[in-house]
Coordinates of C-alpha atoms in Angstrom, one line a residue:
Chain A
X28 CA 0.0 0.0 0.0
X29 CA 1.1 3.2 -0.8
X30 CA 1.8 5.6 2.3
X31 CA 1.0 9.3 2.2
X32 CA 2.2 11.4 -0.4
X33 CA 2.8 15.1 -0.1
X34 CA 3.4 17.3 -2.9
X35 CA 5.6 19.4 -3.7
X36 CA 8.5 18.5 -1.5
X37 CA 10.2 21.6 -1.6
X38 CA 8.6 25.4 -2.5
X39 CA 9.9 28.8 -2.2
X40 CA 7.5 32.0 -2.7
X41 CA 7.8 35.6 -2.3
X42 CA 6.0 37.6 -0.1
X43 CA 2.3 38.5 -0.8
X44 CA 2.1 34.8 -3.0
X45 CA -0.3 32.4 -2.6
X46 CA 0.3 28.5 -2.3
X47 CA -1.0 25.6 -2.7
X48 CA 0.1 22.0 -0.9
X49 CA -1.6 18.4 -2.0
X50 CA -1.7 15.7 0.4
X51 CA -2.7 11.9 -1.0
X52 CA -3.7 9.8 2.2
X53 CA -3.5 6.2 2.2
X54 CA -5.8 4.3 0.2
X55 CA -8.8 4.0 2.5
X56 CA -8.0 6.3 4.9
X57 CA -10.6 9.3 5.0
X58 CA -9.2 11.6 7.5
X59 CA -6.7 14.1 6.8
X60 CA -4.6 16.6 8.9
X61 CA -2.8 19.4 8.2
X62 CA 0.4 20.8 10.2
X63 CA 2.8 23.1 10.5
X64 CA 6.4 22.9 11.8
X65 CA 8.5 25.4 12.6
X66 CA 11.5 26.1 15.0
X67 CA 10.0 28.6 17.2
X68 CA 6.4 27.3 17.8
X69 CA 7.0 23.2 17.1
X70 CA 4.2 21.1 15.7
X71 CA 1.3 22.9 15.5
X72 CA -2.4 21.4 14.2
X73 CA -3.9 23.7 11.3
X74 CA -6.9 21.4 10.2
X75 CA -8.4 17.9 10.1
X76 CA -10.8 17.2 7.2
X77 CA -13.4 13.8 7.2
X78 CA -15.5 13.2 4.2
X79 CA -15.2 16.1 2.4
X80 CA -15.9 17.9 6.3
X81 CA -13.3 20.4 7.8
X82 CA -14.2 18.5 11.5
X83 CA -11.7 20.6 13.2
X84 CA -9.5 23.8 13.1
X85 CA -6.4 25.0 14.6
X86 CA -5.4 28.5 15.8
X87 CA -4.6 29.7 12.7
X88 CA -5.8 32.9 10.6
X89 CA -8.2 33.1 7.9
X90 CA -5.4 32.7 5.2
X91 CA -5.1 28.9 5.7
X92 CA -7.4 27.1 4.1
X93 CA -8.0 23.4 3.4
X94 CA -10.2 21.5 1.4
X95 CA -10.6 17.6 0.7
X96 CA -12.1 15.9 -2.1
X97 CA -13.9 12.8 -2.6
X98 CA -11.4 10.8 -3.1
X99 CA -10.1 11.8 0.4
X100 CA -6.7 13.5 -0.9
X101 CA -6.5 17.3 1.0
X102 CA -5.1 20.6 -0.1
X103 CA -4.3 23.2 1.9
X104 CA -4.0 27.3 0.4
X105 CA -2.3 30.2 1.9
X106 CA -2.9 33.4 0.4
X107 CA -0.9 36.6 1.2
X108 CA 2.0 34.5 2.6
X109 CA 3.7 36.1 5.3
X110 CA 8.0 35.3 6.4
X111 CA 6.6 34.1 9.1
X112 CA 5.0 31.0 7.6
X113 CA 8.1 29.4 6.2
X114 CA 7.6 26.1 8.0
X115 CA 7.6 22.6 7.1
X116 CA 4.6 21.4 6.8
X117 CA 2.9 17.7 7.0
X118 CA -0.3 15.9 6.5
X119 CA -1.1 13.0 8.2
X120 CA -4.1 10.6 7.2
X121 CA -5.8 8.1 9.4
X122 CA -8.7 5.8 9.3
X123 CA -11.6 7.8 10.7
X124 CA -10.9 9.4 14.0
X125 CA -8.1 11.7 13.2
X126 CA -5.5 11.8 16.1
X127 CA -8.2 10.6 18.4
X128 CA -8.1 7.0 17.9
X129 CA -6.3 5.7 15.0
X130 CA -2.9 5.8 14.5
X131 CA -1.6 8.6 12.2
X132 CA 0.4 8.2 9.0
X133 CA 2.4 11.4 8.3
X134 CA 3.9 12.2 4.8
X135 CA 7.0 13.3 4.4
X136 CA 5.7 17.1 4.3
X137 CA 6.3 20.4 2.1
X138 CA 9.1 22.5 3.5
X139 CA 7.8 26.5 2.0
X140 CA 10.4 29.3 2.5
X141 CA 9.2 32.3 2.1
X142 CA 11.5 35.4 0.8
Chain B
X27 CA 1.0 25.8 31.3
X28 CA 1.3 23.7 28.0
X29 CA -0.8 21.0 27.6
X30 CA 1.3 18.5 27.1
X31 CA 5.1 18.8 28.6
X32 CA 8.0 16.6 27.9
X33 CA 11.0 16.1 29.6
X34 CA 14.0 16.0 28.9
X35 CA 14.1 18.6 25.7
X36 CA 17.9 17.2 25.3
X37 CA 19.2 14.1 26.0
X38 CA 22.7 12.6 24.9
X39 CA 23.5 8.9 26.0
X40 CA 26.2 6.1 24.8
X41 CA 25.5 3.1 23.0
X42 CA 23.9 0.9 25.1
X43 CA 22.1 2.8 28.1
X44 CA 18.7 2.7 28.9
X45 CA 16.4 5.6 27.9
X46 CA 13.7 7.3 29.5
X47 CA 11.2 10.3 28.2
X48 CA 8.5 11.3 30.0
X49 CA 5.4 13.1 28.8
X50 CA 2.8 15.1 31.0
X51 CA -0.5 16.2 30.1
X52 CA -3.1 17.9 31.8
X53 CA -6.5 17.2 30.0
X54 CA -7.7 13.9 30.1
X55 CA -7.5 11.9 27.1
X56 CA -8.6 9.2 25.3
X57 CA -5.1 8.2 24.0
X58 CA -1.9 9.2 24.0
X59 CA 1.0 9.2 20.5
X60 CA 4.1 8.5 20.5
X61 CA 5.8 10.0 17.3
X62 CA 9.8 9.6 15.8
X63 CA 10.9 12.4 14.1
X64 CA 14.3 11.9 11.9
X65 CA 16.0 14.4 10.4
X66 CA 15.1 15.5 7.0
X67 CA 11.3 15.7 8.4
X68 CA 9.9 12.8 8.2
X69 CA 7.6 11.9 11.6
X70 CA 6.6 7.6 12.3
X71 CA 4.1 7.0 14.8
X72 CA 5.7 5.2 17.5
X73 CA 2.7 4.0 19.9
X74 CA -0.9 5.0 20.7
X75 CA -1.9 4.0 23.8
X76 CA -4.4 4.7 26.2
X77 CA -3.4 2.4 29.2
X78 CA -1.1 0.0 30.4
X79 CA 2.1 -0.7 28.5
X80 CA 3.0 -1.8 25.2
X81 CA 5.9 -2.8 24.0
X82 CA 7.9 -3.1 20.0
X83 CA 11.1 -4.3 19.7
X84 CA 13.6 -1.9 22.3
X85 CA 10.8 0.5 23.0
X86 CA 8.2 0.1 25.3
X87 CA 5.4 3.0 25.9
X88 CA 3.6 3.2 29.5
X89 CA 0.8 5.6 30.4
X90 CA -0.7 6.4 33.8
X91 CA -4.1 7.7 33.0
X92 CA -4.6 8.5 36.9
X93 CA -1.6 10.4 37.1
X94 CA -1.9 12.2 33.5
X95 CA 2.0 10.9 32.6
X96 CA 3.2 8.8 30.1
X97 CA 6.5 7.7 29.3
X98 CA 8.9 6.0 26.6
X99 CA 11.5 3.8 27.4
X100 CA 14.6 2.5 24.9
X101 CA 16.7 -0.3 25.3
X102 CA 20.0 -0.8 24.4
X103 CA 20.1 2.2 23.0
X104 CA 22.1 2.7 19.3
X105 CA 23.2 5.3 17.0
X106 CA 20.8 4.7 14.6
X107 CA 17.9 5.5 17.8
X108 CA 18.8 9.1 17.3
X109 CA 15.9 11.4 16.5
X110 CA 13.7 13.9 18.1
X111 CA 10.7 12.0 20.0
X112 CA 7.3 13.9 20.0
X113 CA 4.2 13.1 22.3
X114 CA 0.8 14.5 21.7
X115 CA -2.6 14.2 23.4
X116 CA -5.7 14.4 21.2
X117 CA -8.6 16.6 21.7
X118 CA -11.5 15.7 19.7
X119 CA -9.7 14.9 16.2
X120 CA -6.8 17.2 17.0
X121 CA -3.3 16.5 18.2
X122 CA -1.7 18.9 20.5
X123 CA 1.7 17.8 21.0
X124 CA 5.0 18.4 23.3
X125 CA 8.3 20.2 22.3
X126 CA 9.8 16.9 21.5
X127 CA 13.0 15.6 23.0
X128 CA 16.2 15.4 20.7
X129 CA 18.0 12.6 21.6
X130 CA 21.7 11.6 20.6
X131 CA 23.1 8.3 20.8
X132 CA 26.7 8.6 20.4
X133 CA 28.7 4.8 19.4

């Protein structure tokens, strides 16, 4: 079985850009969630999507966004991107619960560096 | 107060020793992760428990539900064991996770 598949790897964008990350889950898995990385702040959750849902959200402002699709793979859009969000940043699929019950397959993530 | 608090942030050992990480949380939970994180990025879930012990290979997991701690234990520790460890607590469908402890295994 494929694992969970996180495109692009690697991204750099200006200032004031918008981006756009893909996640893949594993076949069969229908949850999906989002996270960021960084030095400062560590692991932090941004969003976890079920059928096509967005079932929960992070403290994070309007300019992340997520969506999932039917086929359960996720993207995630920040628009006006800021310094501040160069971060690595990783999905994570799992059966249904999200990181309440089932074990969480993480991707290898999408580091973004901002200019 | 963070949720979830691990200790220690750093650790350095030699081949061989025995290695403890311990995890606090203060919310109660349903279950608790254990995550590896090499270098590079790339983050394996270790253990989810949610009492009790379990146990793969040199690592075993233990939680104390009662006493909101958790911890993770390696065996015969090797070089190859080096990585930053991560627990998290979930909340509803979200993880909220510790600072993670970078541990170094030196041959």
């Amino acid at each position: 079985k494929a694992g969970v598949t996180q495109t692009p790897r690697y991204l750099i964008k200006t200032r004031g850009q918008q981006v756009t990350l893909s996640c893949s889950p594993i076949s069969g898995h229908r949850s999906v969630s989002w996270y960021q990385q960084t030095p400062g702040q560590g692991l932090q959750f941004l969003f976890e999507y079920f059928s096509e849902t967005q079932r929960n959200k992070g403290n994070f402002p309007g300019r992340f966004s997520g969506r999932q699709f039917s086929n359960s793979r996720s993207e995630m859009n920040v628009s006006t991107l800021e310094l501040g969000d160069s971060a690595l940043y990783l999905c994570a699929s799992s059966l249904e619960s999200g990181g309440a019950e089932d074990i969480q397959y993480f991707g290898a993530g999408t580091r973004l560096s901002v200019l | 107060k963070n949720e979830v608090e691990q200790s220690p942030q750093n650790l350095t050992a030699q081949e061989g020793e025995f290695i403890t990480i311990n995890c606090s949380y203060s919310v109660g939970i349903s279950a608790l992760h254990w995550l590896q994180q090499h270098p590079g990025g790339g983050i394996v879930s270790l253990f989810m428990l949610s009492s009790g012990k379990k146990k793969h290979g040199r690592l075993i997991a233990t939680i104390n539900i009662q006493e909101k701690h958790s911890s993770l234990h390696i065996t015969a520790s090797h070089p190859r064991d080096s990585a930053v460890y991560i627990c998290a607590v979930p909340s509803g469908s979200r993880l909220t996770f510790g600072e993670g402890t970078q541990l170094t295994v030196n041959p």
